[in-house]
Short mmCIF file of C-alpha atoms and ligand atoms in Angstrom, two decimals:
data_model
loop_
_atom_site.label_atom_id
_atom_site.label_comp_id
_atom_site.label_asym_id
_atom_site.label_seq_id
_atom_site.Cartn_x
_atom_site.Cartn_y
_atom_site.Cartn_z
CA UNK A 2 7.58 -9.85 -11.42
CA UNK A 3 6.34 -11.05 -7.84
CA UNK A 4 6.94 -8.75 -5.25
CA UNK A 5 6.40 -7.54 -2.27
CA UNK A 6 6.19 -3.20 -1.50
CA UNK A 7 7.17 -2.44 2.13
CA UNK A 8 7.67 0.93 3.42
CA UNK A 9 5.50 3.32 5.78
CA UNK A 10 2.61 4.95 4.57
CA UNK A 11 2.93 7.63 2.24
CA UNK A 12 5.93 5.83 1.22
CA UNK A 13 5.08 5.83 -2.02
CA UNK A 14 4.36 2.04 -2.59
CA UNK A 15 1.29 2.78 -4.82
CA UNK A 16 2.64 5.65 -7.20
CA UNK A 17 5.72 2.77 -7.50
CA UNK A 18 3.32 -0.48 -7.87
CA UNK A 19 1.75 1.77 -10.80
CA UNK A 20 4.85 2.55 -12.69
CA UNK A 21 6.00 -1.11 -12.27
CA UNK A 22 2.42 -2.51 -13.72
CA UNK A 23 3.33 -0.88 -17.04
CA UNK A 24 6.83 -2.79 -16.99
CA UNK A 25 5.36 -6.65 -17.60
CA UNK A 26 1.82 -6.09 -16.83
CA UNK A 27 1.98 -7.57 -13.29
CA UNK A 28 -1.18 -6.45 -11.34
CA UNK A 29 -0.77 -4.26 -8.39
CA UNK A 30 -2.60 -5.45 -5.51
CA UNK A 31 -3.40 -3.21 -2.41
CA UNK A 32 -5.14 -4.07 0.60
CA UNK A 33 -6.02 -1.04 1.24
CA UNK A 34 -7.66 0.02 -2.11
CA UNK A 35 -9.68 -3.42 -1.85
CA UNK A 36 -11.05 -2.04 1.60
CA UNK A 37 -11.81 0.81 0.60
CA UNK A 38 -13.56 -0.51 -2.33
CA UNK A 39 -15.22 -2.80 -0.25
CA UNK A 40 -16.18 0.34 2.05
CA UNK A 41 -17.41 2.33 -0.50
CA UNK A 42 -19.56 -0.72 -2.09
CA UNK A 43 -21.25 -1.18 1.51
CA UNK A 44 -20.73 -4.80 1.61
CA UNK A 45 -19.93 -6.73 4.90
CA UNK A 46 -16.43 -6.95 4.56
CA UNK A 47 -16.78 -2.92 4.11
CA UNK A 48 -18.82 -2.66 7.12
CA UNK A 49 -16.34 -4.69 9.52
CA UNK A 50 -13.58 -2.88 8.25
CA UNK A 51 -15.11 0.51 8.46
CA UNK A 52 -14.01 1.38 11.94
CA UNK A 53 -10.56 -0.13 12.24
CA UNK A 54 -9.62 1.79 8.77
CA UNK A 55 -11.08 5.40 10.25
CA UNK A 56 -9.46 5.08 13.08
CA UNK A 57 -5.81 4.33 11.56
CA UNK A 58 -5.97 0.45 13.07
CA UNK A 59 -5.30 -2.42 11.53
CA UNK A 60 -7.82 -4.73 9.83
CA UNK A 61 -8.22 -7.96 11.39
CA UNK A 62 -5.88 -10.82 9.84
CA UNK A 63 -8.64 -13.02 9.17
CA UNK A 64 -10.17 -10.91 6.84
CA UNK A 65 -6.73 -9.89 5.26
CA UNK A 66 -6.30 -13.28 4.59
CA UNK A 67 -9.05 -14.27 3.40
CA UNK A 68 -9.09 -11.66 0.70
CA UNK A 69 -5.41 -12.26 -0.12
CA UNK A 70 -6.26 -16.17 -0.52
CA UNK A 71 -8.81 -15.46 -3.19
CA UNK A 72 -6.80 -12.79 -5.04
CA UNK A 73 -3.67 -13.97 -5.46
CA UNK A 74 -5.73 -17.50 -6.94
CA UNK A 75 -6.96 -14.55 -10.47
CA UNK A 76 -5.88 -15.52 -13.16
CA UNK A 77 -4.76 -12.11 -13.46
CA UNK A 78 -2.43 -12.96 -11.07
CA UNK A 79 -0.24 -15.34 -13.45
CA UNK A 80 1.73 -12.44 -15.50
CA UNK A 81 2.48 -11.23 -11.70
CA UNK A 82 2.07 -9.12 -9.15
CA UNK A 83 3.05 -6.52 -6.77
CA UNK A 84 1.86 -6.62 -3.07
CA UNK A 85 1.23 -3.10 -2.02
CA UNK A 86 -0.12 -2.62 2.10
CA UNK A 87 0.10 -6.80 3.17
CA UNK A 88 1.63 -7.46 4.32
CA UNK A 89 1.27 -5.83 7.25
CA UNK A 90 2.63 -7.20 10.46
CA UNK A 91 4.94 -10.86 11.37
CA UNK A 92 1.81 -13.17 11.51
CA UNK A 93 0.58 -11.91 8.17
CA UNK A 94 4.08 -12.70 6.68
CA UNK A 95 4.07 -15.88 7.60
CA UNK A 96 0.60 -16.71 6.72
CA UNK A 97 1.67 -15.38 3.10
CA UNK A 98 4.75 -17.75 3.12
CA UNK A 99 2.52 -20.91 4.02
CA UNK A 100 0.28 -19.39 1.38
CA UNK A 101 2.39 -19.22 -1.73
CA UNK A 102 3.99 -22.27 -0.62
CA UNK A 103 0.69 -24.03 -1.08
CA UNK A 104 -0.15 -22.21 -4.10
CA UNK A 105 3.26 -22.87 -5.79
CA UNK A 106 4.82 -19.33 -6.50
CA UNK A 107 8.03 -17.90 -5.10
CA UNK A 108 8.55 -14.28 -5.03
CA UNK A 109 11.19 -12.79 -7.06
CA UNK A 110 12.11 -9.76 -3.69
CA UNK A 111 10.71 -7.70 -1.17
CA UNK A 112 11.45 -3.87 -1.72
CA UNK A 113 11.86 -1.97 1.08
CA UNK A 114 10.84 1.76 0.28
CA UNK A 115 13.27 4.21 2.32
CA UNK A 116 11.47 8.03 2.91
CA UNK A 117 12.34 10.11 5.76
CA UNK A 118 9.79 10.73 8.17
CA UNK A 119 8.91 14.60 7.76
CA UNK A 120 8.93 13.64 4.16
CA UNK A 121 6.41 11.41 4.60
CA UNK A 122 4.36 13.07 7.38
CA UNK A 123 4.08 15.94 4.88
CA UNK A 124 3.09 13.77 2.14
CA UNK A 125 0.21 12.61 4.16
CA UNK A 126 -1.21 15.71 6.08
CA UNK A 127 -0.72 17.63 2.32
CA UNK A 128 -3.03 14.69 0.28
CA UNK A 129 -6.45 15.64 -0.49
CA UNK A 130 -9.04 13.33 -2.46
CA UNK A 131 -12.05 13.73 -4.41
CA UNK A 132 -14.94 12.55 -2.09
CA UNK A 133 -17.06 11.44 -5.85
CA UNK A 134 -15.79 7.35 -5.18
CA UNK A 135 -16.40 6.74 -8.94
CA UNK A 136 -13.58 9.98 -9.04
CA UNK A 137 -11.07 9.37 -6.27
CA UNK A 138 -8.47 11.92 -8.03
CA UNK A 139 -5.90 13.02 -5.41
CA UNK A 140 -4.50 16.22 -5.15
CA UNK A 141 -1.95 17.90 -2.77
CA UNK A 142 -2.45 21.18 -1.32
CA UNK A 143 1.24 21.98 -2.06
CA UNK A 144 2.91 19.97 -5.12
CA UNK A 145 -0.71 19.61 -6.70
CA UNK A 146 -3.44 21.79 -6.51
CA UNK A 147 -6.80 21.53 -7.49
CA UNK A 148 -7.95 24.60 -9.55
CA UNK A 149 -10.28 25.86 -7.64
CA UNK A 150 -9.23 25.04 -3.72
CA UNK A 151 -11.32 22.42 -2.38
CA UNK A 152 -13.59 21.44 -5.43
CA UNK A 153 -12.27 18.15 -7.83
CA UNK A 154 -10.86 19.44 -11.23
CA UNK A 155 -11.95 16.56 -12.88
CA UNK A 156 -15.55 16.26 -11.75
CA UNK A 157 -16.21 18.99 -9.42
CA UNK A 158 -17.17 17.18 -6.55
CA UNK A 159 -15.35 18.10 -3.29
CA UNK A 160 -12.00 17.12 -2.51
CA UNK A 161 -11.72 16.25 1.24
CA UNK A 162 -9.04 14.80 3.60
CA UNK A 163 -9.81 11.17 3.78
CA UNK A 164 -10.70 10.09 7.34
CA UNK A 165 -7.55 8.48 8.18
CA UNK A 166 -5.48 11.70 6.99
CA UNK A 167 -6.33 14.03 9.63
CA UNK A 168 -3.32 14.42 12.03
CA UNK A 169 -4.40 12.49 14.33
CA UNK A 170 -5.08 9.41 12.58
CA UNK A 171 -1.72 10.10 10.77
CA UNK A 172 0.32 9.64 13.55
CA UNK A 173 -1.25 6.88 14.86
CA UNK A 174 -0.89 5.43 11.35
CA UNK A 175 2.60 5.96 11.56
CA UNK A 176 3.40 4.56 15.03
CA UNK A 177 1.31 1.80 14.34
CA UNK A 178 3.96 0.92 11.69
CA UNK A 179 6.96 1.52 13.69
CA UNK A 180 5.76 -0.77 16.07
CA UNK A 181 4.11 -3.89 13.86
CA UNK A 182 5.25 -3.36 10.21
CA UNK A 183 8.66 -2.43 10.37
CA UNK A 184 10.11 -5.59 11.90
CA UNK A 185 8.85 -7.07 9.20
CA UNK A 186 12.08 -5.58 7.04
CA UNK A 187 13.97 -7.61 9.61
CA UNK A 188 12.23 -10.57 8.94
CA UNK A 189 12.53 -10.81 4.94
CA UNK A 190 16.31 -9.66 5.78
CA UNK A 191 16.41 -13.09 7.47
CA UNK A 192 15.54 -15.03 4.78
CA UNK A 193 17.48 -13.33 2.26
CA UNK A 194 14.78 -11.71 0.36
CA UNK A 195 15.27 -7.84 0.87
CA UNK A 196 16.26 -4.79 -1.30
CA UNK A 197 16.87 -1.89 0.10
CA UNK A 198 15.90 1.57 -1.76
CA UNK A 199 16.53 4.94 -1.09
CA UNK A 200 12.71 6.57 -2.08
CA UNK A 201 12.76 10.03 -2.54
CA UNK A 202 11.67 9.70 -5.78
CA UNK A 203 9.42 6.89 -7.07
CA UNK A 204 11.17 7.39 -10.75
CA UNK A 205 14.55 5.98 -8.94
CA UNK A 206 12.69 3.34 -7.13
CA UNK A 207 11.40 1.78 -10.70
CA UNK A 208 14.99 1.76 -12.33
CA UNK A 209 16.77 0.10 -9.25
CA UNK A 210 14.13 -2.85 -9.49
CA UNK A 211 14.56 -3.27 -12.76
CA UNK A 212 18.27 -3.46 -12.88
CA UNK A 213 17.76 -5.77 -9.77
CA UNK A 214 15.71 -8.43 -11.72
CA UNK A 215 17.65 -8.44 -14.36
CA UNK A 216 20.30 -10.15 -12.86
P1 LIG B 322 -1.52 3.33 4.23
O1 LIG B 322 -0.52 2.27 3.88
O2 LIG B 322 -1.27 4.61 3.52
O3 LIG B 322 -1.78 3.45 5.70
P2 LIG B 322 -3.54 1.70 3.00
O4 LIG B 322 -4.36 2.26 1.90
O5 LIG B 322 -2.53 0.67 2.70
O6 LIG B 322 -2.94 2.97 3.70
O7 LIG B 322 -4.49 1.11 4.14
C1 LIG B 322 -5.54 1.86 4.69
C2 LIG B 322 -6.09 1.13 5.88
O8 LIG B 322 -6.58 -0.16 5.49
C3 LIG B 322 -5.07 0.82 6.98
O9 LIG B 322 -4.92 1.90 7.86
C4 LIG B 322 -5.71 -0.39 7.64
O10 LIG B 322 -6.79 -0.02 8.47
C5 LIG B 322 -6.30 -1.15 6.47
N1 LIG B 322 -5.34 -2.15 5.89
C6 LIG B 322 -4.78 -2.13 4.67
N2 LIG B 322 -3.98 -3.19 4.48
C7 LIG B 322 -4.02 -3.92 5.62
C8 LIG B 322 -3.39 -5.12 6.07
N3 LIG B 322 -2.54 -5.81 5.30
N4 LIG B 322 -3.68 -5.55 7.33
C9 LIG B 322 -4.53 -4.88 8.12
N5 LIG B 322 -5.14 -3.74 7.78
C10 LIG B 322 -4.90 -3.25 6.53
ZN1 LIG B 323 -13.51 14.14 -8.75
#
């Protein structure tokens, strides 16, 4: 399957890209994961991405586009994929149309994940993760506690509030999408391309893609 997750953060668009991997074997692919790794790694795209991600902004386009150029050329790429975090805003859509265009693959939908926004702003402020980066486990203070509060079950490293998950960045986060990445359900509405989902659980998102590519 080729497709494209859209919904705010803490939407649930990786939990869902995971379940859907084990479907067909499509990979997921998530910006924000390869930032992070690229972060964590210390190498230059980490360092000029550092201090847009910390402070809830968006990455420059130029560097989201380069990465998404390379990737989506993987072989791994072939079986399918599922975009997770890009994109992001109108001028990153259409540099992704112009994109698979050139590259020869059509996507099969875009999913729009639909949460309500104290779900989601709980999700977020609630979401702890391991600081060990070969760990990254996530926890949540409420649904999923670690053991002992504050230390990593599985390694027992700390688990911390990542930098963009304080309240502050949160809502910036949040109205940052309102104002850039929502429109973008608009725009795929345009051209046909969008399914609509009710989120609240990422269980029900799974079964209403499948049914919806098997028609
Ligand atoms: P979330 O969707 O929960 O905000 P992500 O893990 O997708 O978190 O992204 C974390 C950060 O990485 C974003 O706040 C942003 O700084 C950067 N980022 C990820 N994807 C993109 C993108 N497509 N364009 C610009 N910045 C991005
Ligand atoms: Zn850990």
């Amino acid at each position: 399957m080729k497709l494209i997750l859209l919904g705010a953060p803490g939407a649930g668009k990786g939990t869902v890209a995971k379940l859907l991997t084990k479907i067909d074997g499509s990979v997921q692919i998530s910006t924000g994961d390869i930032l992070r790794g690229a972060v964590n790694a210390g190498t230059d795209l980490g360092k000029e991405a550092k201090s847009f991600m910390d402070a809830g902004d968006l990455v420059p386009d130029a560097l989201i586009m380069n990465i998404m150029g390379e990737r989506l050329l993987e072989d791994d790429c072939k079986n399918g994929f599922l975009l997770d975090g890009f994109p992001r805003i109108i001028p990153q859509a259409e540099a992704l149309d112009v994109l698979l265009e050139k590259i020869g693959v059509e996507l099969d939908f875009v999913v729009s994940l639909d949460v309500p926004r104290d779900v989601i702003y709980d999700r977020l402020t609630t979401r702890r993760t391991c600081e060990n980066t070969k760990c990254q486990a996530i926890y949540n203070v409420k649904s999923m506690p670690s053991k002992v509060e504050g230390i990593c079950d599985k390694c027992g490293s700390k688990t911390i509030q990542r930098a963009d998950e304080t309240v502050e960045a949160i809502s910036k986060r949040l109205d940052t999408y309102d104002e850039m990445t929502a429109p973008l359900a608009d725009y795929y509405k345009k051209k046909g391309q969008i399914f609509e989902v009710v989120a609240t659980s990422s269980d029900t998102v799974v079964e209403a893609v499948k049914e919806k590519l098997a028609k």
